[in-house]
Structure formats: C-alpha cells, structure tokens
Amino acid sequence: MTQQQATELQTFAARIRLETVKEVGIRGFGHIGGALSIVDLLAVLYGAVMRIDPKNPGWLQRDKLVVSKGHAGPSVYATLGLKGYFPMDWLKTLNQPGTHLPSHCDMKLTPGIDMTTGSLGQGTSAAIGLALAQRMDGNGARTYLITGDGELDEGQCWEAAMFAPHHDLPNLTWFVDYNRKQLDGDTDNILPQLDIGAKFEAFGWHVQTIDGNDVIEIHEAIDAAHREEEKPSCIVMNTKKGAGIPCIEEIDLNHHIVLEGDILEKALECTKSVLQKLEGGQTV
Amino acid sequence: MIIYDGTKDSEAYKTLFGRVMEEICAEDPDVVYLDADIMNSIGTLAFHKRNPKQAIDVGIAEANMMGIAAGLSAGGKKPYVHTFGPFATRRSFDQSFLSIAYAGNSVRIFGSDPGVTAAFNGGTHMPFEDLALMRAVPEATVMEISDGAMFEAVLHAIKDREGLTYLRCGRKNYPTVYSKDHSFTIGKGEVLREGSDITVIAIGLMVGEAMKAAQMLEQEGISLRVVDMFTVKPLDTELVLRCAKETKAILTSENHNVIGGLGDAVASVLLESGSCIPFKKHGVYDRFGSVGPQDYLQEHYGLTAEVITENVKALLAKK
C-alpha cells in the first residue's frame, strides 16, 4: 500500500469518527466505545476492499459484512452514509422514533446492512450462511464478520467457529475486535479470552494477529486472508475501546456513555483536529 | 378428498420426509436442508451422502443451525431445517426469533416428534410448548401435520413462503385422512366431517382421535363435526366462528399443553367475537412430558378418542 493510499484510508477513518461522534452526540448517549474501536477496519473494508455498489445495496454479487457486535451500529451507519448508501441527514436520527438507524444493526431498516444483529453471537452463524450462499452461487463474493472479544463469551460463536473450517469457506473472514473491555469492565476480569488466535488455530482457521487500529496492518492482513485458498480466516485485532479519541479511550467503563457537554466538545475537537491534519497532508 | 377409515398411512413420515426433501432439492437448486445430527432418525442420511451441498449436517448445534439458515436466506437461498421439536423451538428460540423472524428472513423449521409421539425419548424430548413458543413469534406461520398427504403437500407449499414457518409432525405414521391429490390452503382449516351438535377442532395426532370419537358418538346419536385446523397461525377465524354459530359448542383437542396452543387461539377468537357457547380445551393440562410407549402416554395424558367423547358429552350437557 502506498503512503497516499494509507493517508486516504486514515482520512476516511477520521471522517467516520467525526460523523459517529456527531451522530451519537445528538441523542447524547450511546454505544460509542465499541463503535470507535472498529472504525479503522470499517474504513479499510469500505474504502479499499469490499465489492459493493452503494447505489444498489441489494446487488446479489456484492461482498457482505455482518457486524455481529450490533451495538457498533453508529460507526457502521456513519460509514454507510459517507459511502452514499443513504442521505447524511439520516445520521441525525439515530434512535429517534421512526428512524432508519436503530441502536443495533437492522437489515430491514438500513440500506447497506447485510444482517440484523444485536443478540450477541448470532451474527457468526448468519455470516456462515451468507458465505455458504455465496459459494453456492459461485460468484467469488466474500463475507466479512466482526465480533467483539466479550462477545466470544457466547457459546454460539464457538459452534460457528467449529463449523466454518470443516465446510470449506475461505471466502469468510472473521475479525475479532480485541479491545479487552466489555460492558461490566475488563474481559480479563470477567471471562478472560486468553489466546484467541490459538483457539481459532485449534479450530482450523487461518489466523493473523494485528494492530486493529492501523489501516496498513488491516489491509495487509485482509490481503493475506484473500490469498488463503482453503481455510476461513480469523484476524485478531488488538484495538482500543474508544480508539482515536483519547477522552473516550480513557473512560474506564466506555461501552455505553453519556456524550454531551464538555466531553462531547472535546471529542468533536479531537476528531476535527485529526481530520484537518490529514486533509492538510500531515501524518497522524 | 377425505378418505379416513382408521387405517394408518403406509409410509412412515420419516421416510416421506427424506423422499420429499430430496425431490424439493432436485427441483430447486436454491433449497438447502440443514439438520443437527438427526438425519439418521428422520430418513435423510442417504440423501445427505448423495448431495452434501444441499443437505448439510450442522452437527449438534441448533443455535448455529438456525443462524446459518438465517444467513442462507439473507443470501437468497431457501433453507429448511429439522431437528426434534424441543431443540427446534425452545433450545434455539432466540436465534429463530431474531436472526430469522425479526430480521425478515424466510426459513422453514420442522420440529419432529411433537408431544407424546416422542415416546421412548421421554420428557426431555417431549414438546408440549413448541406451538406456544412459535405462536408468540410475530408474523410466524405455525402448523401441525395430521397425515402423510398433508405433510408432502405442505413441504412443497412452504418452499417459497416468506417469514418463519414452523411445522410439527410425528416421525411414525398417523391414520390416513386425505387422498394424495387433496389440495390444502395454508391458513384454512379442513372440515373432515359435517356435524350439527358440536365441533371438535383438532390438530395433528388428535385429528385421527377426533374422527374415531365421531364414529363412537354417532352410535349414540350425537352428531360431531370434526375440523382439522392444521394451520394454528394464522388461524382460520372465519371457520371457527362459523362452527360456533352452526353447532353452538366447540371442543379443541391437541397433543400440546392447553396453555398457548390451539385451544387458546380458538378461545381468543370466540371470546373476542362475543361468543358465549359451551367451550373446552382438551390437551395436556400443564404437565411435563414423560417416558413410555405412545399408547401408554396417550392414556396417561388423556389424549384419546374416549376422553374426547367424555368432553363432548360434558359440553353438550351445558347447551
């Protein structure tokens, strides 16, 4: 990847962060921590990887994304809005009555959402179903899946993890957002995930572990996953919950926070500043 | 055409299911059948070995199976899933509710061995609550199969049906009710026998028992109408109200808890219409399942033609 491409993806990520903060800030509260930790991945997927047509969200041959950690909706919506799936005005309606953008991802309401999620763990199996359907169609399309790390507490994830390698699904890539926090605190204190990559390797997956807030590492890992022709891929992404916005990163319990007043101002200033630097050609 | 004479279907439903599922998959390459390690019990293992791409054994992982089915639907495919009734419903309920129904996906779920037909698998495998659970899923279609001709017709008819469809059916054979060419409409009950004194609205296993009861009561001069309400949801309310008006007494009969099943569905229609006719729910009265031969269990829970006749007489005494 060239430096210019990397800067473009970083800029896209900065725009997603800014729109996410504005979107949640209008309501004044929301699931922002885990929405921010996957922003760099969303920027790479939608900026450089996925075969999609925002003007035709139902295109049958498209790549698909299942955000199994459905509470990350706000950053996914910001990404989809920026890509042109729907008017940017919609981002002002998060969780408002009659909105197209509910707290958790809903394929019936939002153009560009490929699977309804919110009951944790369930998106893993659905992603397998989508990948199987793509294989039946033989159109070369791929399915991408994002789960949290706390989400791996759900047993269904491991049912899905057993299934995919046995059923020849190299078109499936599973990203684990290893931000080391869940709603009640640190995953290490609630249910330690230990070596996630080793677990997936034992289940028969092609595994990579990367810095999940670095667009270059994400892009390279996806390239490597695409080169893998037999196994499904798992990319364990070490991330920060609240990534990219220090005043949110430093909040201990930042799964769902009140985002108004001073903290909203600081978050907006921070994201605008990063975006301005990137647009001005500086590195961040 | 109604051809009931008490003789059982010649083909066991587990054989029928394997045969028909393979036919449907051959006709439509978008159909995928999933099972959770019960293929050898439902007659589909040979089909799976012939066509593992369209007949997928997910392993003992019902939650994963429902989710995969949801994803297949979202990817444009037409999944059918099967496992025993309790695992097809209560074990994987949230997956069916959210990933399938709430998400707007279309999946056909077959839960086998309803109620006492689970027999020697015992109480752990004996769903008396599956209809109640699935009725509570918004927009779901919920059916119970009463003979082989119906099973075959319904399996074909639901292939392109939208939303979550749940059907329960035994693996062994019930008495034949319908001719092979009988045409069914989902959401419309079947009047199997005209009668003027009282209507028994039955489903599944209890359809044959109700027909037997009608013959017994005929000897005593009681004219029993028998309705097979094979679609429990959406319920044929028009037929319920017509029977209420014409026979002025209704007994429901089901191989299921009286809480949440057919009886409650019919009762709601009657009460909300202002009907005050004699009415009773016959079924399993809020008890867990238990183990034993099916005929023993039918006696144990009172799911017999004899108990239907007793209930009919008690209701007629109130007219």
PDB file of C-alpha atoms in Angstrom, chain A residues 76-273:
ATOM      1  CA  VAL A  76     -21.306   1.448  10.645  1.00  0.00           C
ATOM      2  CA  TYR A  77     -24.047   3.979   9.818  1.00  0.00           C
ATOM      3  CA  ALA A  78     -21.510   6.788   9.597  1.00  0.00           C
ATOM      4  CA  THR A  79     -19.501   4.670   7.157  1.00  0.00           C
ATOM      5  CA  LEU A  80     -22.544   3.783   5.048  1.00  0.00           C
ATOM      6  CA  GLY A  81     -23.698   7.401   4.997  1.00  0.00           C
ATOM      7  CA  LEU A  82     -20.284   8.598   3.857  1.00  0.00           C
ATOM      8  CA  LYS A  83     -20.296   5.927   1.141  1.00  0.00           C
ATOM      9  CA  GLY A  84     -23.632   7.220  -0.144  1.00  0.00           C
ATOM     10  CA  TYR A  85     -25.965   4.407   0.880  1.00  0.00           C
ATOM     11  CA  PHE A  86     -28.395   6.992   2.251  1.00  0.00           C
ATOM     12  CA  PRO A  87     -28.552  10.763   2.844  1.00  0.00           C
ATOM     13  CA  MET A  88     -26.134  12.043   5.505  1.00  0.00           C
ATOM     14  CA  ASP A  89     -29.127  13.696   7.200  1.00  0.00           C
ATOM     15  CA  TRP A  90     -30.189  10.259   8.379  1.00  0.00           C
ATOM     16  CA  LEU A  91     -27.240  10.290  10.790  1.00  0.00           C
ATOM     17  CA  LYS A  92     -29.102  12.922  12.797  1.00  0.00           C
ATOM     18  CA  THR A  93     -31.884  10.426  13.507  1.00  0.00           C
ATOM     19  CA  LEU A  94     -30.040   7.700  15.439  1.00  0.00           C
ATOM     20  CA  ASN A  95     -32.513   6.030  17.813  1.00  0.00           C
ATOM     21  CA  GLN A  96     -35.179   8.643  17.139  1.00  0.00           C
ATOM     22  CA  PRO A  97     -38.784   7.461  16.660  1.00  0.00           C
ATOM     23  CA  GLY A  98     -39.266   6.087  13.144  1.00  0.00           C
ATOM     24  CA  THR A  99     -35.541   6.155  12.343  1.00  0.00           C
ATOM     25  CA  HIS A 100     -33.774   4.006   9.761  1.00  0.00           C
ATOM     26  CA  LEU A 101     -30.831   3.820  12.176  1.00  0.00           C
ATOM     27  CA  PRO A 102     -31.627   1.871  15.336  1.00  0.00           C
ATOM     28  CA  SER A 103     -29.156   1.238  18.129  1.00  0.00           C
ATOM     29  CA  HIS A 104     -28.362  -2.224  16.752  1.00  0.00           C
ATOM     30  CA  CYS A 105     -27.917  -3.086  13.059  1.00  0.00           C
ATOM     31  CA  ASP A 106     -31.145  -3.946  11.238  1.00  0.00           C
ATOM     32  CA  MET A 107     -31.167  -5.217   7.650  1.00  0.00           C
ATOM     33  CA  LYS A 108     -34.844  -4.349   7.219  1.00  0.00           C
ATOM     34  CA  LEU A 109     -34.339  -0.697   8.089  1.00  0.00           C
ATOM     35  CA  THR A 110     -30.932   0.383   6.807  1.00  0.00           C
ATOM     36  CA  PRO A 111     -29.667   0.159   3.211  1.00  0.00           C
ATOM     37  CA  GLY A 112     -26.247  -1.488   3.279  1.00  0.00           C
ATOM     38  CA  ILE A 113     -26.796  -3.537   6.424  1.00  0.00           C
ATOM     39  CA  ASP A 114     -26.449  -7.162   5.357  1.00  0.00           C
ATOM     40  CA  MET A 115     -27.630  -8.849   8.568  1.00  0.00           C
ATOM     41  CA  THR A 116     -29.675  -7.922  11.599  1.00  0.00           C
ATOM     42  CA  THR A 117     -27.661  -8.311  14.792  1.00  0.00           C
ATOM     43  CA  GLY A 118     -27.852  -7.333  18.428  1.00  0.00           C
ATOM     44  CA  SER A 119     -28.254 -10.597  20.330  1.00  0.00           C
ATOM     45  CA  LEU A 120     -24.533 -11.279  20.647  1.00  0.00           C
ATOM     46  CA  GLY A 121     -23.005 -14.284  18.949  1.00  0.00           C
ATOM     47  CA  GLN A 122     -25.784 -14.713  16.410  1.00  0.00           C
ATOM     48  CA  GLY A 123     -24.064 -12.914  13.564  1.00  0.00           C
ATOM     49  CA  THR A 124     -21.366 -15.584  13.478  1.00  0.00           C
ATOM     50  CA  SER A 125     -23.740 -18.270  12.227  1.00  0.00           C
ATOM     51  CA  ALA A 126     -25.513 -15.875   9.892  1.00  0.00           C
ATOM     52  CA  ALA A 127     -22.173 -14.948   8.309  1.00  0.00           C
ATOM     53  CA  ILE A 128     -21.549 -18.636   7.661  1.00  0.00           C
ATOM     54  CA  GLY A 129     -24.953 -18.898   5.993  1.00  0.00           C
ATOM     55  CA  LEU A 130     -24.147 -15.913   3.791  1.00  0.00           C
ATOM     56  CA  ALA A 131     -20.744 -17.364   2.880  1.00  0.00           C
ATOM     57  CA  LEU A 132     -22.348 -20.727   2.050  1.00  0.00           C
ATOM     58  CA  ALA A 133     -24.897 -18.976  -0.183  1.00  0.00           C
ATOM     59  CA  GLN A 134     -22.079 -17.125  -1.978  1.00  0.00           C
ATOM     60  CA  ARG A 135     -20.249 -20.404  -2.503  1.00  0.00           C
ATOM     61  CA  MET A 136     -23.403 -21.973  -3.951  1.00  0.00           C
ATOM     62  CA  ASP A 137     -23.696 -19.017  -6.329  1.00  0.00           C
ATOM     63  CA  GLY A 138     -20.038 -19.366  -7.307  1.00  0.00           C
ATOM     64  CA  ASN A 139     -19.686 -15.645  -7.883  1.00  0.00           C
ATOM     65  CA  GLY A 140     -16.460 -15.101  -5.938  1.00  0.00           C
ATOM     66  CA  ALA A 141     -18.124 -12.845  -3.393  1.00  0.00           C
ATOM     67  CA  ARG A 142     -16.877 -12.727   0.193  1.00  0.00           C
ATOM     68  CA  THR A 143     -18.397 -12.345   3.631  1.00  0.00           C
ATOM     69  CA  TYR A 144     -16.727 -10.378   6.405  1.00  0.00           C
ATOM     70  CA  LEU A 145     -17.707 -10.807  10.050  1.00  0.00           C
ATOM     71  CA  ILE A 146     -16.905  -8.594  13.021  1.00  0.00           C
ATOM     72  CA  THR A 147     -17.381  -9.792  16.582  1.00  0.00           C
ATOM     73  CA  GLY A 148     -16.287  -8.284  19.833  1.00  0.00           C
ATOM     74  CA  ASP A 149     -13.983 -10.041  22.255  1.00  0.00           C
ATOM     75  CA  GLY A 150     -16.508 -10.090  25.079  1.00  0.00           C
ATOM     76  CA  GLU A 151     -18.956 -11.440  22.520  1.00  0.00           C
ATOM     77  CA  LEU A 152     -16.868 -14.604  22.398  1.00  0.00           C
ATOM     78  CA  ASP A 153     -18.352 -15.434  25.829  1.00  0.00           C
ATOM     79  CA  GLU A 154     -21.385 -16.568  23.814  1.00  0.00           C
ATOM     80  CA  GLY A 155     -21.240 -20.293  23.055  1.00  0.00           C
ATOM     81  CA  GLN A 156     -22.785 -19.832  19.622  1.00  0.00           C
ATOM     82  CA  CYS A 157     -19.532 -18.206  18.444  1.00  0.00           C
ATOM     83  CA  TRP A 158     -17.701 -21.449  19.059  1.00  0.00           C
ATOM     84  CA  GLU A 159     -20.373 -23.542  17.337  1.00  0.00           C
ATOM     85  CA  ALA A 160     -19.807 -21.314  14.326  1.00  0.00           C
ATOM     86  CA  ALA A 161     -16.026 -21.469  14.740  1.00  0.00           C
ATOM     87  CA  MET A 162     -16.163 -25.279  14.581  1.00  0.00           C
ATOM     88  CA  PHE A 163     -18.396 -25.310  11.512  1.00  0.00           C
ATOM     89  CA  ALA A 164     -16.638 -22.986   9.069  1.00  0.00           C
ATOM     90  CA  PRO A 165     -13.270 -24.739   8.599  1.00  0.00           C
ATOM     91  CA  HIS A 166     -14.996 -28.098   8.053  1.00  0.00           C
ATOM     92  CA  HIS A 167     -17.174 -26.641   5.301  1.00  0.00           C
ATOM     93  CA  ASP A 168     -14.504 -25.075   3.091  1.00  0.00           C
ATOM     94  CA  LEU A 169     -15.295 -21.391   3.440  1.00  0.00           C
ATOM     95  CA  PRO A 170     -12.126 -19.459   2.517  1.00  0.00           C
ATOM     96  CA  ASN A 171     -14.474 -16.658   1.437  1.00  0.00           C
ATOM     97  CA  LEU A 172     -15.233 -15.934   5.117  1.00  0.00           C
ATOM     98  CA  THR A 173     -13.073 -13.580   7.176  1.00  0.00           C
ATOM     99  CA  TRP A 174     -13.811 -13.141  10.882  1.00  0.00           C
ATOM    100  CA  PHE A 175     -12.386 -10.070  12.647  1.00  0.00           C
ATOM    101  CA  VAL A 176     -12.244 -10.198  16.432  1.00  0.00           C
ATOM    102  CA  ASP A 177     -12.223  -6.699  17.901  1.00  0.00           C
ATOM    103  CA  TYR A 178      -9.952  -7.462  20.857  1.00  0.00           C
ATOM    104  CA  ASN A 179     -10.425  -4.208  22.757  1.00  0.00           C
ATOM    105  CA  ARG A 180     -10.204  -6.063  26.074  1.00  0.00           C
ATOM    106  CA  LYS A 181     -13.321  -4.499  27.538  1.00  0.00           C
ATOM    107  CA  GLN A 182     -16.931  -5.490  27.821  1.00  0.00           C
ATOM    108  CA  LEU A 183     -19.923  -3.814  29.392  1.00  0.00           C
ATOM    109  CA  ASP A 184     -19.050  -4.570  33.009  1.00  0.00           C
ATOM    110  CA  GLY A 185     -15.309  -3.988  32.734  1.00  0.00           C
ATOM    111  CA  ASP A 186     -12.127  -5.681  31.566  1.00  0.00           C
ATOM    112  CA  THR A 187     -12.602  -9.010  29.791  1.00  0.00           C
ATOM    113  CA  ASP A 188      -9.623 -10.319  31.761  1.00  0.00           C
ATOM    114  CA  ASN A 189     -11.617  -9.851  34.954  1.00  0.00           C
ATOM    115  CA  ILE A 190     -14.985 -11.092  33.693  1.00  0.00           C
ATOM    116  CA  LEU A 191     -14.119 -14.036  31.453  1.00  0.00           C
ATOM    117  CA  PRO A 192     -10.520 -13.960  30.218  1.00  0.00           C
ATOM    118  CA  GLN A 193     -10.291 -14.649  26.480  1.00  0.00           C
ATOM    119  CA  LEU A 194      -6.686 -15.822  26.808  1.00  0.00           C
ATOM    120  CA  ASP A 195      -5.075 -16.563  23.444  1.00  0.00           C
ATOM    121  CA  ILE A 196      -7.893 -16.012  20.964  1.00  0.00           C
ATOM    122  CA  GLY A 197      -5.686 -16.704  17.953  1.00  0.00           C
ATOM    123  CA  ALA A 198      -4.558 -20.050  19.374  1.00  0.00           C
ATOM    124  CA  LYS A 199      -8.169 -21.039  19.907  1.00  0.00           C
ATOM    125  CA  PHE A 200      -9.076 -20.288  16.312  1.00  0.00           C
ATOM    126  CA  GLU A 201      -5.972 -22.071  15.075  1.00  0.00           C
ATOM    127  CA  ALA A 202      -7.007 -25.131  17.060  1.00  0.00           C
ATOM    128  CA  PHE A 203     -10.418 -24.934  15.363  1.00  0.00           C
ATOM    129  CA  GLY A 204      -8.727 -24.969  11.941  1.00  0.00           C
ATOM    130  CA  TRP A 205      -8.730 -21.301  10.944  1.00  0.00           C
ATOM    131  CA  HIS A 206      -6.030 -19.305   9.196  1.00  0.00           C
ATOM    132  CA  VAL A 207      -5.120 -16.817  11.928  1.00  0.00           C
ATOM    133  CA  GLN A 208      -3.361 -13.452  11.980  1.00  0.00           C
ATOM    134  CA  THR A 209      -2.937 -11.058  14.880  1.00  0.00           C
ATOM    135  CA  ILE A 210      -2.545  -7.368  14.099  1.00  0.00           C
ATOM    136  CA  ASP A 211      -2.908  -3.823  15.375  1.00  0.00           C
ATOM    137  CA  GLY A 212      -6.577  -3.335  14.581  1.00  0.00           C
ATOM    138  CA  ASN A 213      -6.329   0.444  14.689  1.00  0.00           C
ATOM    139  CA  ASP A 214      -3.692   0.592  11.949  1.00  0.00           C
ATOM    140  CA  VAL A 215      -5.135   0.762   8.439  1.00  0.00           C
ATOM    141  CA  ILE A 216      -1.951  -0.558   6.832  1.00  0.00           C
ATOM    142  CA  GLU A 217      -1.822  -3.662   9.021  1.00  0.00           C
ATOM    143  CA  ILE A 218      -5.526  -4.262   8.489  1.00  0.00           C
ATOM    144  CA  HIS A 219      -5.197  -4.008   4.740  1.00  0.00           C
ATOM    145  CA  GLU A 220      -2.190  -6.321   4.608  1.00  0.00           C
ATOM    146  CA  ALA A 221      -3.950  -8.886   6.787  1.00  0.00           C
ATOM    147  CA  ILE A 222      -7.015  -8.865   4.546  1.00  0.00           C
ATOM    148  CA  ASP A 223      -4.758  -9.339   1.513  1.00  0.00           C
ATOM    149  CA  ALA A 224      -3.205 -12.351   3.221  1.00  0.00           C
ATOM    150  CA  ALA A 225      -6.647 -13.709   4.099  1.00  0.00           C
ATOM    151  CA  HIS A 226      -7.651 -13.422   0.450  1.00  0.00           C
ATOM    152  CA  ARG A 227      -4.569 -15.361  -0.599  1.00  0.00           C
ATOM    153  CA  GLU A 228      -5.574 -18.231   1.701  1.00  0.00           C
ATOM    154  CA  GLU A 229      -7.448 -20.656  -0.555  1.00  0.00           C
ATOM    155  CA  GLU A 230      -8.601 -23.363   1.828  1.00  0.00           C
ATOM    156  CA  LYS A 231      -9.300 -22.120   5.326  1.00  0.00           C
ATOM    157  CA  PRO A 232     -11.561 -19.371   6.577  1.00  0.00           C
ATOM    158  CA  SER A 233      -9.560 -16.545   8.104  1.00  0.00           C
ATOM    159  CA  CYS A 234      -9.613 -15.093  11.566  1.00  0.00           C
ATOM    160  CA  ILE A 235      -7.944 -11.737  12.124  1.00  0.00           C
ATOM    161  CA  VAL A 236      -7.480 -10.942  15.784  1.00  0.00           C
ATOM    162  CA  MET A 237      -7.330  -7.168  16.006  1.00  0.00           C
ATOM    163  CA  ASN A 238      -5.739  -5.636  19.073  1.00  0.00           C
ATOM    164  CA  THR A 239      -7.683  -2.422  19.464  1.00  0.00           C
ATOM    165  CA  LYS A 240      -8.629   0.230  21.994  1.00  0.00           C
ATOM    166  CA  LYS A 241     -12.225   0.679  23.037  1.00  0.00           C
ATOM    167  CA  GLY A 242     -12.958   4.273  22.075  1.00  0.00           C
ATOM    168  CA  ALA A 243      -9.981   4.231  19.698  1.00  0.00           C
ATOM    169  CA  GLY A 244      -8.855   7.517  18.187  1.00  0.00           C
ATOM    170  CA  ILE A 245     -10.483   9.787  20.758  1.00  0.00           C
ATOM    171  CA  PRO A 246      -8.348   9.943  23.921  1.00  0.00           C
ATOM    172  CA  CYS A 247     -11.046  11.493  26.118  1.00  0.00           C
ATOM    173  CA  ILE A 248     -13.273   8.475  25.399  1.00  0.00           C
ATOM    174  CA  GLU A 249     -10.453   5.908  25.421  1.00  0.00           C
ATOM    175  CA  GLU A 250      -9.568   6.923  28.981  1.00  0.00           C
ATOM    176  CA  ILE A 251     -13.060   6.314  30.381  1.00  0.00           C
ATOM    177  CA  ASP A 252     -12.964   3.067  32.304  1.00  0.00           C
ATOM    178  CA  LEU A 253     -16.493   1.859  31.518  1.00  0.00           C
ATOM    179  CA  ASN A 254     -16.928   3.224  27.998  1.00  0.00           C
ATOM    180  CA  HIS A 255     -19.218   0.637  26.428  1.00  0.00           C
ATOM    181  CA  HIS A 256     -22.198   2.971  26.609  1.00  0.00           C
ATOM    182  CA  ILE A 257     -21.620   6.537  27.738  1.00  0.00           C
ATOM    183  CA  VAL A 258     -23.302   9.872  28.062  1.00  0.00           C
ATOM    184  CA  LEU A 259     -21.862  12.015  25.282  1.00  0.00           C
ATOM    185  CA  GLU A 260     -22.838  15.624  25.886  1.00  0.00           C
ATOM    186  CA  GLY A 261     -21.416  18.850  27.286  1.00  0.00           C
ATOM    187  CA  ASP A 262     -17.651  19.020  27.807  1.00  0.00           C
ATOM    188  CA  ILE A 263     -16.858  15.505  26.731  1.00  0.00           C
ATOM    189  CA  LEU A 264     -18.812  15.910  23.513  1.00  0.00           C
ATOM    190  CA  GLU A 265     -16.979  19.170  22.795  1.00  0.00           C
ATOM    191  CA  LYS A 266     -13.601  17.575  23.483  1.00  0.00           C
ATOM    192  CA  ALA A 267     -14.445  14.549  21.305  1.00  0.00           C
ATOM    193  CA  LEU A 268     -15.556  16.788  18.453  1.00  0.00           C
ATOM    194  CA  GLU A 269     -12.455  18.995  18.744  1.00  0.00           C
ATOM    195  CA  CYS A 270     -10.213  15.962  18.760  1.00  0.00           C
ATOM    196  CA  THR A 271     -11.786  14.300  15.725  1.00  0.00           C
ATOM    197  CA  LYS A 272     -11.915  17.565  13.760  1.00  0.00           C
ATOM    198  CA  SER A 273      -8.299  18.254  14.544  1.00  0.00           C
TER     199      SER A 273
END
